[in-house]
């Protein structure tokens, strides 16, 4: 079974007339003969556009997509009255959303995943929790502070996702597991070496607890996004993949189709 991996396609920010992200991705999915596509969050900054885009990709390719929400997907910019939970729950109507629960991939494999959140552990410990709770350094406000409004503190949101994922990993530990997150599971994927600003902002990129969980359950692949890097590493038997399409101004190629063809990662799990 051939599975494509990509995240952070940001179809709204990356919109350009005559150069469609969806068309570029559909060509790459067909060209690689994929059986599944995994998109690790940040399809768009509006849950309705995210849903429409996921459906468009599936309709164009006939290939089922697995998806976890990213922080942008639950942002309330277009729906100021919505809480993060309401947008998060609205995204569950997409059948491939792993927030609904694990999805089997053939007889031996299973995909487990969710957004994940952050616990500040990737930030510089010289900052206090109260400093991180402000989500602001100099004049830069981390937009989750105002656009992703949950019903509990940041670190409690992280613990919610960690507990949910651990329960699912426990009940599927006899399977070969692909764990999909939006946030980062290992420090290696954070901004390194961090300048003064990123010593602070790395706090909002994820948590090492997800990586430790993946190693505890001997997960085969951990897939994430969020940081706009394209990196891969292996720890013990676990391959960690961060594979973001990023913003147009970060691209190496001129067109969406070329950039996606270059970026898409394919794993074969037979
Ligand atoms: Fe993100």
XYZ file of C-alpha atoms and ligand atoms in Angstrom:
271
model
C 0.000 0.000 0.000
C 1.523 3.292 -1.133
C 0.816 6.260 1.113
C 1.578 9.896 0.282
C 2.571 12.300 3.057
C 2.227 16.068 3.051
C 1.097 18.782 5.467
C 0.551 22.511 5.709
C -0.794 23.002 2.201
C -2.530 26.270 3.293
C -4.781 26.547 0.230
C -6.010 30.012 1.242
C -2.630 31.628 1.899
C -1.183 29.804 -1.130
C -4.068 30.689 -3.437
C -2.975 31.914 -6.846
C -5.309 32.095 -9.832
C -4.323 29.571 -12.473
C -2.026 27.594 -10.156
C -4.205 25.345 -8.024
C -2.799 23.512 -4.989
C -5.555 20.894 -5.267
C -4.802 20.222 -8.952
C -1.086 19.957 -8.173
C -1.726 17.532 -5.349
C -4.186 15.489 -7.420
C -1.534 15.104 -10.157
C 1.060 13.972 -7.620
C -1.357 11.466 -6.067
C -2.194 9.989 -9.493
C 1.416 10.134 -10.716
C 2.666 8.160 -7.713
C -0.150 5.591 -7.902
C -1.050 6.211 -4.263
C -3.573 4.125 -2.341
C -3.938 6.654 0.509
C -2.970 10.233 1.203
C -2.080 11.510 4.680
C -2.403 15.263 5.273
C -1.058 16.252 8.680
C -3.058 19.450 9.161
C -3.189 23.111 8.170
C -5.171 22.654 4.964
C -6.704 26.140 5.445
C -7.418 28.773 8.075
C -11.148 28.053 8.079
C -12.713 24.679 8.867
C -15.303 25.028 6.088
C -12.609 25.585 3.459
C -10.593 22.712 4.925
C -13.572 20.354 4.564
C -14.331 21.519 1.027
C -10.669 21.081 0.040
C -10.389 17.560 1.463
C -13.549 16.545 -0.384
C -12.245 18.127 -3.576
C -8.978 16.176 -3.342
C -10.817 12.883 -2.806
C -13.264 13.568 -5.633
C -10.476 14.511 -8.045
C -8.336 11.460 -7.258
C -10.641 8.736 -5.940
C -7.953 8.194 -3.283
C -9.075 8.323 0.376
C -7.379 10.996 2.494
C -6.481 10.609 6.127
C -6.260 13.914 7.944
C -5.602 15.436 11.331
C -6.642 19.029 12.049
C -3.913 21.635 12.322
C -4.135 24.754 14.451
C -5.030 26.838 11.367
C -7.901 24.468 10.493
C -9.617 25.295 13.792
C -8.916 29.040 13.768
C -11.958 31.264 14.289
C -10.950 34.168 12.011
C -13.876 33.482 9.658
C -16.220 32.454 12.515
C -15.363 34.696 15.489
C -18.123 33.258 17.667
C -16.836 29.684 17.367
C -14.679 28.057 19.995
C -11.785 25.827 18.992
C -13.827 22.822 20.109
C -16.703 23.742 17.803
C -14.427 23.994 14.764
C -12.569 20.838 15.825
C -15.856 18.918 16.126
C -17.179 20.331 12.827
C -14.147 18.848 11.056
C -15.198 15.365 12.191
C -17.770 15.126 9.384
C -14.813 14.304 7.123
C -14.636 10.489 7.308
C -10.840 10.365 7.080
C -10.365 12.689 10.072
C -8.362 10.618 12.566
C -9.859 12.701 15.383
C -12.823 10.332 14.860
C -10.644 7.357 15.837
C -8.064 4.961 14.387
C -8.366 3.756 10.797
C -7.097 0.344 9.700
C -4.735 0.179 6.722
C -4.936 -3.367 5.433
C -4.743 -6.267 7.895
C -1.630 -5.364 9.870
C -1.418 -1.606 9.941
C -3.420 1.148 11.585
C -3.326 4.957 11.432
C -3.861 6.784 14.731
C -3.751 10.536 15.034
C -4.980 13.889 16.208
C -4.067 17.553 16.286
C -1.979 17.387 19.480
C -1.117 20.611 21.274
C 1.885 22.007 23.139
C 3.134 22.020 26.698
C 5.922 24.653 26.320
C 8.628 22.009 26.862
C 10.344 22.945 23.569
C 10.647 26.547 24.778
C 13.619 27.870 26.719
C 13.171 26.904 30.399
C 14.345 30.363 31.449
C 10.831 31.544 30.583
C 8.076 30.866 33.126
C 4.732 29.219 32.291
C 3.099 32.638 32.736
C 5.453 34.060 30.072
C 4.409 31.329 27.633
C 0.740 31.737 28.515
C 0.927 35.316 27.162
C 1.986 33.914 23.742
C 3.584 37.204 22.906
C 7.190 38.232 22.478
C 8.125 41.766 21.538
C 5.278 42.700 19.210
C 4.666 39.206 17.866
C 1.485 37.522 19.080
C 1.233 33.765 18.526
C -2.146 33.686 16.800
C -3.462 30.590 18.600
C -3.838 32.880 21.611
C -6.795 34.644 19.991
C -7.844 32.276 17.185
C -7.844 28.893 18.942
C -9.920 29.378 22.070
C -10.314 26.115 24.000
C -12.088 25.648 27.318
C -8.961 24.862 29.331
C -5.346 25.982 29.742
C -2.805 25.247 27.010
C -0.940 22.533 28.902
C -4.237 20.836 29.774
C -5.136 20.727 26.060
C -1.833 18.980 25.407
C -2.613 16.461 28.154
C -6.060 15.851 26.640
C -4.573 14.848 23.268
C -1.756 12.864 24.867
C -4.214 10.823 26.929
C -6.561 10.232 23.998
C -3.702 9.061 21.781
C -2.190 6.819 24.464
C -5.511 5.011 24.966
C -5.734 4.355 21.205
C -2.104 3.247 20.969
C -2.640 0.879 23.905
C -5.636 -0.789 22.264
C -3.793 -1.188 18.917
C -0.355 -2.151 20.219
C -0.467 -5.489 18.379
C -0.613 -3.591 15.052
C 2.000 -1.758 13.005
C 1.198 1.862 13.762
C 1.407 5.131 11.838
C 0.937 8.022 14.285
C -0.159 11.311 12.711
C 0.049 14.629 14.588
C 0.004 18.216 13.504
C 2.411 19.386 16.215
C 6.023 18.301 16.634
C 6.959 15.185 18.622
C 10.738 15.705 18.820
C 13.039 18.659 19.484
C 15.020 17.882 16.302
C 12.095 19.284 14.255
C 11.928 22.563 16.207
C 13.726 25.732 15.076
C 17.378 24.991 15.835
C 19.486 26.732 16.779
C 16.854 29.183 17.983
C 17.468 32.900 17.919
C 16.116 35.004 20.785
C 12.563 34.945 19.398
C 12.486 31.223 18.692
C 13.868 30.349 22.130
C 10.391 31.540 23.124
C 8.257 30.514 20.110
C 9.524 26.912 20.016
C 7.280 26.468 23.066
C 4.235 26.500 20.755
C 5.419 23.846 18.314
C 4.594 20.627 20.154
C 5.828 18.400 22.945
C 8.534 15.747 23.392
C 5.873 13.703 25.215
C 4.414 12.657 21.809
C 7.786 11.377 20.662
C 8.258 9.479 23.931
C 4.791 7.968 23.500
C 5.638 6.858 19.953
C 8.824 5.159 21.151
C 7.001 3.518 24.085
C 4.526 1.914 21.660
C 7.147 1.120 19.023
C 5.294 3.140 16.401
C 6.669 2.615 12.846
C 6.094 6.113 11.480
C 5.333 9.407 13.177
C 4.105 12.076 10.779
C 3.725 15.755 11.663
C 3.714 19.262 10.178
C 3.269 22.744 11.669
C 6.829 24.073 11.542
C 7.308 24.430 7.771
C 10.348 22.203 7.631
C 10.947 19.078 5.589
C 12.906 16.736 7.776
C 13.120 13.057 8.546
C 14.969 11.117 11.210
C 14.955 7.696 12.805
C 15.105 6.807 16.497
C 15.305 3.074 17.254
C 12.677 1.492 14.954
C 10.617 4.675 14.558
C 10.850 6.968 11.533
C 9.803 10.577 12.218
C 8.671 12.594 9.184
C 7.870 16.312 9.047
C 6.903 17.164 5.476
C 5.327 20.575 4.966
C 4.409 22.197 1.659
C 4.847 25.628 3.298
C 3.988 29.066 1.935
C 4.667 30.045 -1.675
C 7.410 32.436 -0.642
C 9.218 29.440 0.907
C 8.989 27.268 -2.216
C 11.920 26.146 -4.346
C 9.863 25.718 -7.528
C 7.649 28.137 -9.364
C 4.376 26.207 -9.666
C 2.277 24.286 -7.167
C 2.456 21.108 -9.265
C 6.277 21.228 -9.410
C 6.677 22.063 -5.718
C 4.259 19.314 -4.644
C 5.861 16.756 -6.973
C 9.217 17.548 -5.350
C 7.896 17.607 -1.790
C 5.429 14.722 -1.553
C 6.884 11.832 0.425
C 5.737 8.280 -0.293
C 5.969 5.308 2.068
C 5.112 1.740 1.084
C 3.739 -0.385 3.922
C 2.529 -3.495 2.098
Fe 0.307 24.681 12.254
